[in-house]
PDB file of C-alpha atoms in Angstrom:
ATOM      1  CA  UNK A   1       0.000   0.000   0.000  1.00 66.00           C
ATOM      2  CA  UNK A   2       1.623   3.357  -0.836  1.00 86.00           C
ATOM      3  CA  UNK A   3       1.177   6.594  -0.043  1.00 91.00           C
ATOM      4  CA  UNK A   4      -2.132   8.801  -0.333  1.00 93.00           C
ATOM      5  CA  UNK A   5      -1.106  10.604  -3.370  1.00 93.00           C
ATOM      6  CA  UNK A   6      -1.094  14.656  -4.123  1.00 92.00           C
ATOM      7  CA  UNK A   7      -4.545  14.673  -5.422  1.00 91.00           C
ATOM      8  CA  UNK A   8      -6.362  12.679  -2.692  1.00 91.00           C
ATOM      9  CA  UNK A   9      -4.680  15.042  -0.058  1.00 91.00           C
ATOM     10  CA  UNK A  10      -6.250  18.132  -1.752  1.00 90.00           C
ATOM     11  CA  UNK A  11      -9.479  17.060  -0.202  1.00 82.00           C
ATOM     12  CA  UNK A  12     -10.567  18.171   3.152  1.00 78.00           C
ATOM     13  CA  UNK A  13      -7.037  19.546   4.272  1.00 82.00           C
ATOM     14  CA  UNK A  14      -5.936  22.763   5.445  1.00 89.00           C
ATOM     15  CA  UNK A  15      -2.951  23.156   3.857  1.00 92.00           C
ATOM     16  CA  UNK A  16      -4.353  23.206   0.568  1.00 93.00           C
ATOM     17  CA  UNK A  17      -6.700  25.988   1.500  1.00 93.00           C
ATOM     18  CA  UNK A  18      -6.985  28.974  -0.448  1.00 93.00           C
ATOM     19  CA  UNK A  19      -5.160  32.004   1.253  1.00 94.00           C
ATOM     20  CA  UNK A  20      -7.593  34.568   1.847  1.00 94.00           C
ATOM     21  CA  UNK A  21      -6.474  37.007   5.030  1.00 94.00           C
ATOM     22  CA  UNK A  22      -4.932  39.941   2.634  1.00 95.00           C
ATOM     23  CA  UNK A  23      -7.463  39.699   0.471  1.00 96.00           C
ATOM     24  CA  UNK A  24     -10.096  43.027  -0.003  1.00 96.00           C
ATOM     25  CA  UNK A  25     -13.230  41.143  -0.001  1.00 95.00           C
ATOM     26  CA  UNK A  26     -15.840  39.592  -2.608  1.00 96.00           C
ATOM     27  CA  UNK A  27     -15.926  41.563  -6.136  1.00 97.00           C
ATOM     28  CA  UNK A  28     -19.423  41.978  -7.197  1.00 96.00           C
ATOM     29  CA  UNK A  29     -22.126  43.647  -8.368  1.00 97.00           C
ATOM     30  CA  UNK A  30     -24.307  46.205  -6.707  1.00 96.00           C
ATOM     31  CA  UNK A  31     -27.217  43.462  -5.328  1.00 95.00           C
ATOM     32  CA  UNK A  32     -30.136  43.876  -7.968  1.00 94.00           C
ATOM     33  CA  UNK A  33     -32.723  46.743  -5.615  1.00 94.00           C
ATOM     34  CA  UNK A  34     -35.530  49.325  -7.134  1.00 95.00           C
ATOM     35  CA  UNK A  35     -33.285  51.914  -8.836  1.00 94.00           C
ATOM     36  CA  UNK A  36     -31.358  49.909 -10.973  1.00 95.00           C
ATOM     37  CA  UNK A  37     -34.895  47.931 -12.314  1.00 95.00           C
ATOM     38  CA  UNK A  38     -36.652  50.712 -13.069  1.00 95.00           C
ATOM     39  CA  UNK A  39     -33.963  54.078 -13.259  1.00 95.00           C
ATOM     40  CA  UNK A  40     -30.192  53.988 -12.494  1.00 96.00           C
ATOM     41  CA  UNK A  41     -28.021  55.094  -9.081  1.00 97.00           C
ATOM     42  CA  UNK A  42     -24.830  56.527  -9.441  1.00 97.00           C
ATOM     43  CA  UNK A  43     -21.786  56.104  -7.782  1.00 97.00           C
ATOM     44  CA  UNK A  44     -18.157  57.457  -7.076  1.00 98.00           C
ATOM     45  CA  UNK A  45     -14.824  55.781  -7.449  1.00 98.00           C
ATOM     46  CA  UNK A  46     -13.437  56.459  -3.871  1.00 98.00           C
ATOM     47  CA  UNK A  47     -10.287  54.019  -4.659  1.00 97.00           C
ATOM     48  CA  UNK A  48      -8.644  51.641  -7.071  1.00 98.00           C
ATOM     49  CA  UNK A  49      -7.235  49.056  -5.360  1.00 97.00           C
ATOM     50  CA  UNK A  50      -4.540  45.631  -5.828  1.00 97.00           C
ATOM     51  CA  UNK A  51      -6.243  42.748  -4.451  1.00 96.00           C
ATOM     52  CA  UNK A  52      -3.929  40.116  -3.611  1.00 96.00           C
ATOM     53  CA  UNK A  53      -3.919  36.902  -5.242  1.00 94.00           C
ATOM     54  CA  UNK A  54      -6.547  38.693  -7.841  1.00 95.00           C
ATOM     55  CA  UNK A  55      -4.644  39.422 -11.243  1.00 95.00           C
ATOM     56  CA  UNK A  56      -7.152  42.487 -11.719  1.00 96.00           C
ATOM     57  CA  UNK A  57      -7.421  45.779  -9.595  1.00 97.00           C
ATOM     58  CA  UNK A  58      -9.966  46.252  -8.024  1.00 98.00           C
ATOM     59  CA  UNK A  59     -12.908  49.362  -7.780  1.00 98.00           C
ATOM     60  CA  UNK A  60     -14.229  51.015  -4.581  1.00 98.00           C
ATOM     61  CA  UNK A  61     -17.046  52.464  -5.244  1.00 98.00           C
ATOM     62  CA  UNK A  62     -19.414  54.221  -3.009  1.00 98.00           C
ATOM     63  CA  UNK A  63     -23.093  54.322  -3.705  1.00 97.00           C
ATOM     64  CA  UNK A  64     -25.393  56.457  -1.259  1.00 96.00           C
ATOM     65  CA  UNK A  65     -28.319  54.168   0.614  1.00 94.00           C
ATOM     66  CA  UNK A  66     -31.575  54.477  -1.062  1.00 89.00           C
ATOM     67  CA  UNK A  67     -33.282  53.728   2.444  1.00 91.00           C
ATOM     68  CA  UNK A  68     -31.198  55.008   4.942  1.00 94.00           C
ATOM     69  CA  UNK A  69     -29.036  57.961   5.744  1.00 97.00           C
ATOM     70  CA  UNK A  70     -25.389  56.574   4.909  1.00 96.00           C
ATOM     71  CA  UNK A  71     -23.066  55.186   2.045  1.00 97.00           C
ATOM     72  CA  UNK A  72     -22.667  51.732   0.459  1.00 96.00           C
ATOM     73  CA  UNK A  73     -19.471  50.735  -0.172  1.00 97.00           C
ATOM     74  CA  UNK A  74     -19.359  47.902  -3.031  1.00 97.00           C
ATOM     75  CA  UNK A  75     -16.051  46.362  -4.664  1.00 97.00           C
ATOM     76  CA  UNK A  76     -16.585  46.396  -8.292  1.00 97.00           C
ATOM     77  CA  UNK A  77     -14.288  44.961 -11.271  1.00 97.00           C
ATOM     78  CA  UNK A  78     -11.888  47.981 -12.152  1.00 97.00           C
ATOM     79  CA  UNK A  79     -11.999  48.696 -16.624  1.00 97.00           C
ATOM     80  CA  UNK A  80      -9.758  49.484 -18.570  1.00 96.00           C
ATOM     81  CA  UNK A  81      -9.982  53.148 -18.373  1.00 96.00           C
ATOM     82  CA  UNK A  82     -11.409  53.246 -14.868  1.00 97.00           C
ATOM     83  CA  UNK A  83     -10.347  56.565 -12.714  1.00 97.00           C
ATOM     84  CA  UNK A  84     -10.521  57.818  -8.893  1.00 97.00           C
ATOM     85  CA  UNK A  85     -13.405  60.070  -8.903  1.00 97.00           C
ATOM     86  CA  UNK A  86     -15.288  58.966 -11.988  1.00 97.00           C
ATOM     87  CA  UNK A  87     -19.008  58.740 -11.940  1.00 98.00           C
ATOM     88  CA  UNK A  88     -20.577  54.805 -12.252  1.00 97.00           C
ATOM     89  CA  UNK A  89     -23.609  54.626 -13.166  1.00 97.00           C
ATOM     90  CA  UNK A  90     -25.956  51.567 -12.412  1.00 97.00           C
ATOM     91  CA  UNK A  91     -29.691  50.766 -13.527  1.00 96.00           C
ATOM     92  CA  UNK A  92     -31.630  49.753 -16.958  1.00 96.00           C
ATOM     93  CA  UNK A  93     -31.308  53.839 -17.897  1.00 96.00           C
ATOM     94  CA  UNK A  94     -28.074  54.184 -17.706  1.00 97.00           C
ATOM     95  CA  UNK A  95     -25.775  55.349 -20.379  1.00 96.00           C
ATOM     96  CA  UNK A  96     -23.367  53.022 -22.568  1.00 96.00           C
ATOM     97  CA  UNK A  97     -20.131  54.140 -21.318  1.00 96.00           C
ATOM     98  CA  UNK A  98     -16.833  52.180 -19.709  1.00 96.00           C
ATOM     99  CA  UNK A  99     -17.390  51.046 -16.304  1.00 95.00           C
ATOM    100  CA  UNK A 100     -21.369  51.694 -16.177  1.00 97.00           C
ATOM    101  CA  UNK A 101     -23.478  48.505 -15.386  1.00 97.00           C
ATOM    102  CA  UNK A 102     -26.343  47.971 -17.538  1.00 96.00           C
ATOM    103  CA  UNK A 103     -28.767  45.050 -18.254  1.00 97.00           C
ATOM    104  CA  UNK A 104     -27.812  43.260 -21.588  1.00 97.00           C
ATOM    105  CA  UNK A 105     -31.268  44.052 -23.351  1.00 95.00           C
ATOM    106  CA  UNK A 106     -30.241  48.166 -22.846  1.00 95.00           C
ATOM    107  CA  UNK A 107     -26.685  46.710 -24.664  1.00 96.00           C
ATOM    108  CA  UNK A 108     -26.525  47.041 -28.330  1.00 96.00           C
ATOM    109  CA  UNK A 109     -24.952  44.132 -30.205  1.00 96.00           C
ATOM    110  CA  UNK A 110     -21.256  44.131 -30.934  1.00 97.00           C
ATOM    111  CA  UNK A 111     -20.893  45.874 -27.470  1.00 97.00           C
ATOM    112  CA  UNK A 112     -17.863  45.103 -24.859  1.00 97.00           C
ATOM    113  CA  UNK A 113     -18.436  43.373 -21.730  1.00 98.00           C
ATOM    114  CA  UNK A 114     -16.975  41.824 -18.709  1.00 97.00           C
ATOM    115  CA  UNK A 115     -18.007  40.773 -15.314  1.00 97.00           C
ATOM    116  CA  UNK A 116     -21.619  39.307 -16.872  1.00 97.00           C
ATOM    117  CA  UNK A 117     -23.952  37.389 -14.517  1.00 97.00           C
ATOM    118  CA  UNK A 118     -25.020  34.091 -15.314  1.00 97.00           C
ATOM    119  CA  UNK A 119     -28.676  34.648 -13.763  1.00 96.00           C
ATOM    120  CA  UNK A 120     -30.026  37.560 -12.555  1.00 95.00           C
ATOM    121  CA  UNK A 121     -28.760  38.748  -9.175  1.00 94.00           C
ATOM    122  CA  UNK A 122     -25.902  36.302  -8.959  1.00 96.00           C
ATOM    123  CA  UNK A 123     -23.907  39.188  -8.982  1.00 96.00           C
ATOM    124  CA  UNK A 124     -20.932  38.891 -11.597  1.00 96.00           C
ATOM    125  CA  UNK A 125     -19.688  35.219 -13.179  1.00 97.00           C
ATOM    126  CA  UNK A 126     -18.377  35.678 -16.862  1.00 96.00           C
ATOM    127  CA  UNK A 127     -15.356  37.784 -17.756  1.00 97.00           C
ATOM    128  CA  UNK A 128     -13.893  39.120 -14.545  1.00 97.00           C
ATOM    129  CA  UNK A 129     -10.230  37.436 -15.012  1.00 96.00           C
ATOM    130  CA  UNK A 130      -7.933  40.613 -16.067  1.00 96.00           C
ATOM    131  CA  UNK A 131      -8.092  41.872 -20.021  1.00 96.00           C
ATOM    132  CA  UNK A 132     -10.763  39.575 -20.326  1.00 97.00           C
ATOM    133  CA  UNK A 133     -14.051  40.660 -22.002  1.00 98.00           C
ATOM    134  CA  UNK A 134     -17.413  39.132 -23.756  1.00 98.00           C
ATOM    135  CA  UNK A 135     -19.216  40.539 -26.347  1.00 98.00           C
ATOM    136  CA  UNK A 136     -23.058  40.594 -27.178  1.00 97.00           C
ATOM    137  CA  UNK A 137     -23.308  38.702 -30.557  1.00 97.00           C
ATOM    138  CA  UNK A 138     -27.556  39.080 -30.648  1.00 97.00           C
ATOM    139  CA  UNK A 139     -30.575  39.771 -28.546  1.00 97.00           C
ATOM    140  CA  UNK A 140     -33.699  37.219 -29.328  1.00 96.00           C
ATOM    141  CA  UNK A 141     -36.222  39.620 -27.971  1.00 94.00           C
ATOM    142  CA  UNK A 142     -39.185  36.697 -28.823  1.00 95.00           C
ATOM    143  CA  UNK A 143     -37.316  34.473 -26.186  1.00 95.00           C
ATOM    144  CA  UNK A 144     -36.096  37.162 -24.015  1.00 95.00           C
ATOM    145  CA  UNK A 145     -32.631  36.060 -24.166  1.00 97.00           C
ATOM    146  CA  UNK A 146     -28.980  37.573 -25.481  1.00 97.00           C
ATOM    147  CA  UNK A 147     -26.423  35.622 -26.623  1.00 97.00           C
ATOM    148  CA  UNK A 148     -22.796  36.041 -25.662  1.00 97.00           C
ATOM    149  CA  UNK A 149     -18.967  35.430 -27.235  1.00 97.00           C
ATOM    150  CA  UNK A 150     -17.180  34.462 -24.045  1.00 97.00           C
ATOM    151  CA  UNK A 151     -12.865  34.963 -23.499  1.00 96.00           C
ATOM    152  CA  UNK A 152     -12.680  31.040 -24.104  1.00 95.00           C
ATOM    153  CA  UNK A 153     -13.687  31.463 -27.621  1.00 95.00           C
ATOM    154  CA  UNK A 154     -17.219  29.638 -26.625  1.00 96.00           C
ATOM    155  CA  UNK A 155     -20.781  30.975 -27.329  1.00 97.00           C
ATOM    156  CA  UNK A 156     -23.201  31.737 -23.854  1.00 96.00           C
ATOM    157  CA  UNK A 157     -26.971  32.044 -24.314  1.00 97.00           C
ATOM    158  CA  UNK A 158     -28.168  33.723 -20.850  1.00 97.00           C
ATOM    159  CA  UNK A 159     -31.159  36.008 -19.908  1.00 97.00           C
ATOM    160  CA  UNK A 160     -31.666  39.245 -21.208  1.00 96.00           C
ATOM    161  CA  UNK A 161     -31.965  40.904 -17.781  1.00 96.00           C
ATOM    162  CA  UNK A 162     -28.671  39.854 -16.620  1.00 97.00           C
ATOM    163  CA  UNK A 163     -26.574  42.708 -15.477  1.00 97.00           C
ATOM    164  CA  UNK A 164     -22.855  43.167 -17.342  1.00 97.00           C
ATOM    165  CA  UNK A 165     -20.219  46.069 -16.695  1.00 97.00           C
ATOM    166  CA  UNK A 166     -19.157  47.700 -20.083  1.00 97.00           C
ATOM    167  CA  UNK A 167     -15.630  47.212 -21.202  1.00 97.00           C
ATOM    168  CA  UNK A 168     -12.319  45.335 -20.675  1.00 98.00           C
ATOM    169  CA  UNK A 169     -11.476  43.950 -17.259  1.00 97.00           C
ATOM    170  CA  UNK A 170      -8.030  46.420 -16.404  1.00 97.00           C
ATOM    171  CA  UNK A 171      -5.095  44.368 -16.426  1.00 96.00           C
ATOM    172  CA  UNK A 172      -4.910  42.634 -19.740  1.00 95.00           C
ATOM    173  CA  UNK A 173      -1.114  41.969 -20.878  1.00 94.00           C
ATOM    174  CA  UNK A 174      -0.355  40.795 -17.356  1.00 94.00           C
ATOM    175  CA  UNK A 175       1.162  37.665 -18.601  1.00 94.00           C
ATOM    176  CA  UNK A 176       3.041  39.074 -21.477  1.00 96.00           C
ATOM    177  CA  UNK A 177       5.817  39.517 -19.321  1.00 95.00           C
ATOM    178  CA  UNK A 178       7.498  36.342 -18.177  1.00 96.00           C
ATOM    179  CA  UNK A 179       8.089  35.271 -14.518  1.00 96.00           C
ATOM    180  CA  UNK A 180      12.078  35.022 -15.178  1.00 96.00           C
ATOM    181  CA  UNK A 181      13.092  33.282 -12.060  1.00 97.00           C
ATOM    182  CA  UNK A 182      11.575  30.902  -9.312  1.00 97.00           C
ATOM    183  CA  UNK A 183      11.298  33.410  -6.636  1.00 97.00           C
ATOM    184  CA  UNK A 184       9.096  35.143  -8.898  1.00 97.00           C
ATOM    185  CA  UNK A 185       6.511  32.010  -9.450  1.00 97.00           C
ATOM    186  CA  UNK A 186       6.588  31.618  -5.685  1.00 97.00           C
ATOM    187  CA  UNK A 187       5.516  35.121  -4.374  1.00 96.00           C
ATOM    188  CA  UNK A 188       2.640  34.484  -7.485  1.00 96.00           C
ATOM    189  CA  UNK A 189       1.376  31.596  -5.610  1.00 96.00           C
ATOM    190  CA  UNK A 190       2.104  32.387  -2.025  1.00 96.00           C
ATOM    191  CA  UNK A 191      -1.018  34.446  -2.106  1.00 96.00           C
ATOM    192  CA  UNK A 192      -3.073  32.343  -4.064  1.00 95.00           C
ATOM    193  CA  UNK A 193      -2.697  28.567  -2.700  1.00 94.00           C
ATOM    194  CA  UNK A 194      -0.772  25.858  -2.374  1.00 94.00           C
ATOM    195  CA  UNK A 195       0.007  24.327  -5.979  1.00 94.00           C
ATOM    196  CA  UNK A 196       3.633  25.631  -6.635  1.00 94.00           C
ATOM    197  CA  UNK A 197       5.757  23.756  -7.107  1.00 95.00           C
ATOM    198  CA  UNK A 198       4.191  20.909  -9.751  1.00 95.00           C
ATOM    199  CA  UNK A 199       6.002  17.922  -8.701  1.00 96.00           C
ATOM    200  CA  UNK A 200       5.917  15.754 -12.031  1.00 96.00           C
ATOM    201  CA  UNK A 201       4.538  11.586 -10.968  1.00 96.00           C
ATOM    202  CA  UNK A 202       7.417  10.040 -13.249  1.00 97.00           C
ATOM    203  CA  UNK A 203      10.148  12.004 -10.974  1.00 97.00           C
ATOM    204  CA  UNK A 204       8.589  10.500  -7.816  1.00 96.00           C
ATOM    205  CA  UNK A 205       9.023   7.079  -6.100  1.00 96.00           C
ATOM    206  CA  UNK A 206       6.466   4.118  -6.645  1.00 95.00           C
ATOM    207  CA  UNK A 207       5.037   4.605  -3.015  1.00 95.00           C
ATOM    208  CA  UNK A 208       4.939   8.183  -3.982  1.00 95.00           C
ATOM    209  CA  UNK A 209       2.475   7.977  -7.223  1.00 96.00           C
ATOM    210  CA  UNK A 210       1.553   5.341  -9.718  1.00 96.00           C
ATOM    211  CA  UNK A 211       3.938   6.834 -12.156  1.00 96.00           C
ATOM    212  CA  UNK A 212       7.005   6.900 -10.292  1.00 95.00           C
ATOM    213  CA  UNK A 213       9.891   4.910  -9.861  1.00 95.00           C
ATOM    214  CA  UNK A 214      11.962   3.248 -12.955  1.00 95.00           C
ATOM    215  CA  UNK A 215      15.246   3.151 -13.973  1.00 96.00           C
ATOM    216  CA  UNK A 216      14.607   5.464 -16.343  1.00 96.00           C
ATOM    217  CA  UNK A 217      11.908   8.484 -15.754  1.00 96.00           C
ATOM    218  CA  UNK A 218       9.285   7.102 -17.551  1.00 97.00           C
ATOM    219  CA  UNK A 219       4.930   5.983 -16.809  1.00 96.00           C
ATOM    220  CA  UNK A 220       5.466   2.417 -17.700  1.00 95.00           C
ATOM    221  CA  UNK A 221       1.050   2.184 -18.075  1.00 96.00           C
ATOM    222  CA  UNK A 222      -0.870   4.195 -20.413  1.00 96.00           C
ATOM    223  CA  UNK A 223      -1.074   7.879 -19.219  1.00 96.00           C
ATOM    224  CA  UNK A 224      -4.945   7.512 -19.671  1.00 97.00           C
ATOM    225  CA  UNK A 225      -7.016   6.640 -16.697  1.00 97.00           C
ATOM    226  CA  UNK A 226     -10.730   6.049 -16.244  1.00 96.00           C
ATOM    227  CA  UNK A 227     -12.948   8.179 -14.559  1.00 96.00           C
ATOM    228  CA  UNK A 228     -14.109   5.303 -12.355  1.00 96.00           C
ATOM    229  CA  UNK A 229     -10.968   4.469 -11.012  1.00 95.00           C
ATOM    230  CA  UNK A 230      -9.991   4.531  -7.114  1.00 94.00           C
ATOM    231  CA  UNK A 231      -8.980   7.868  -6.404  1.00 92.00           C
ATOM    232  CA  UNK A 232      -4.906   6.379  -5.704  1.00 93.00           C
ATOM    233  CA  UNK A 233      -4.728   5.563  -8.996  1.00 95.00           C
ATOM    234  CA  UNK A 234      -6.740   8.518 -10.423  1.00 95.00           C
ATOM    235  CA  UNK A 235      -3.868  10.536 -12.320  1.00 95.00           C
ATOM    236  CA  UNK A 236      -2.615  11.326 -15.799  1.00 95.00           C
ATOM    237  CA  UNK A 237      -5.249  11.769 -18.239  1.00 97.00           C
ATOM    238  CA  UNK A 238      -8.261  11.363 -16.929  1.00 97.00           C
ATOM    239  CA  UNK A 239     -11.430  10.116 -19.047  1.00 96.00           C
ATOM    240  CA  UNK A 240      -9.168  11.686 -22.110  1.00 96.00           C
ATOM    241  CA  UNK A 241     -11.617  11.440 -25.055  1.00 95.00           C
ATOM    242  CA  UNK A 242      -8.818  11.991 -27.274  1.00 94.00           C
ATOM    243  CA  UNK A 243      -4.885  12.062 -26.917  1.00 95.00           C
ATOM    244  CA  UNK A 244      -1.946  13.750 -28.605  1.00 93.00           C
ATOM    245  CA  UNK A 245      -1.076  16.684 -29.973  1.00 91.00           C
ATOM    246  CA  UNK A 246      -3.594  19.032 -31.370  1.00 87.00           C
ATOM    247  CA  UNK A 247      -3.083  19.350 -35.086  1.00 87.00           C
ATOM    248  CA  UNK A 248      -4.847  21.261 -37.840  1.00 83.00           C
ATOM    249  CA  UNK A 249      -6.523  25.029 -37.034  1.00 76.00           C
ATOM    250  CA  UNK A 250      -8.465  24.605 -33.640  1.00 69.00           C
ATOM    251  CA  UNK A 251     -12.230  25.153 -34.313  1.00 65.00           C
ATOM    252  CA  UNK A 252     -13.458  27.886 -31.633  1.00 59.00           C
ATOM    253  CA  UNK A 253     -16.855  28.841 -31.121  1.00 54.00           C
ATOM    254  CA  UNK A 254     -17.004  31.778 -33.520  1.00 54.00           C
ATOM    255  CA  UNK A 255     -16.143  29.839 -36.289  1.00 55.00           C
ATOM    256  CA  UNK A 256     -18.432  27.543 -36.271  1.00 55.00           C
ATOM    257  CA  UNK A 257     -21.877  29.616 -36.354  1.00 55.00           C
TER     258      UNK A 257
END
């Protein structure tokens, strides 16, 4: 009997926990109320702000209370563009401009958009990584529903009364520049959770992982592996429909409508 291996240990333990104590708090959407339904709210940029572990900067944006004398603070997606003291404006009559939130049936076609709810009032679930964006390919207005080009390349259909922000997520190009050295990779991950360093299964021992051990680094059993399998010997390729390397132009989901 060998040991548990990597992926059985990311279970229920604590050291595999994400690493949340710096971190500024949930990034959302204003939670769906009155104004937005039926007119707009506006709000100010108090702050842009580097979450940790978060790729994207984040907004602070202060909203005044509809119902009671004081002022809601929300964390919003910063866009490209974004500035401390701007104006955001919020609600089905609001106008098409970067870093407003509008529902997508107020959204022409063609338009820009990132942090895109899935249903209405979950608050932000498409589009939120940084310089990543969706755009509005057509409205059915007989169905009541929009359909969208997500970052993957992959077509959405979702409700026309979900809420999007309009533009690019800030942030884009992050990766463009390379990590260049170790120490690098690890303050990258320090604040995110506990997968760096990749150990590879063929440079482990056989107690270690079904792949290791060998005189030679090698898997000695096909790399595939079936999704029933006990979860010790549950590595590699798992219920791979297909194997190899990807040849010929890769088929997104623009090209084929």
């Amino acid at each position: 009997m060998g040991k548990y291996i990597k992926a059985q240990r990311k279970g229920k333990s604590p050291i595999f926990q994400s690493h949340s104590r710096l971190r500024k708090g949930a990034v959302k959407l204003r939670a769906i109320d009155y104004a937005e339904k039926h007119g707009y709210i506006r709000g100010v940029v108090k702050e842009i702000i580097h979450d940790p572990g978060r790729g994207a900067p984040v907004a602070k944006i202060q909203f005044l209370n509809a119902y009671r004398f004081k002022r809601d603070n929300e964390l919003m997606l910063a866009t490209e563009g974004m500035y401390t003291g701007q104006y955001i404006y919020c609600g089905k009559k609001a106008t098409l401009s970067v870093g407003n939130c509008l529902p997508l049936n107020a959204v022409p076609e063609g338009t820009i958009v990132c942090n895109v709810e899935a249903r209405l009032g979950d608050r932000g679930a498409f589009a939120r990584g940084s310089g990543t964006f969706a755009v509005v390919v057509s409205h059915d207005d007989d169905k009541g529903t929009t359909r969208l080009r997500l970052p993957s390349g992959g077509k959405k259909t979702v409700s026309s009364l979900v809420r999007a922000q309009i533009g690019v997520v800030a942030g884009g190009g992050r990766t463009d520049k390379p990590l260049l050295k170790a120490g690098n990779a690890y303050h990258k991950y320090a604040v995110k959770r506990n997968c760096w360093p990749k150990v590879r299964g063929v440079a482990m021992n056989p107690v270690e992982h079904p792949h290791g051990g060998g005189n030679h680094q090698h898997i000695g059993m096909p790399s595939t592996c079936g999704k029933e399998r006990p979860s010790g010997r549950k590595c590699g390729l798992i219920g791979a429909r297909r194997t190899g390397r990807l040849r010929g132009v890769k088929k997104t989901g623009q090209d084929k409508d």
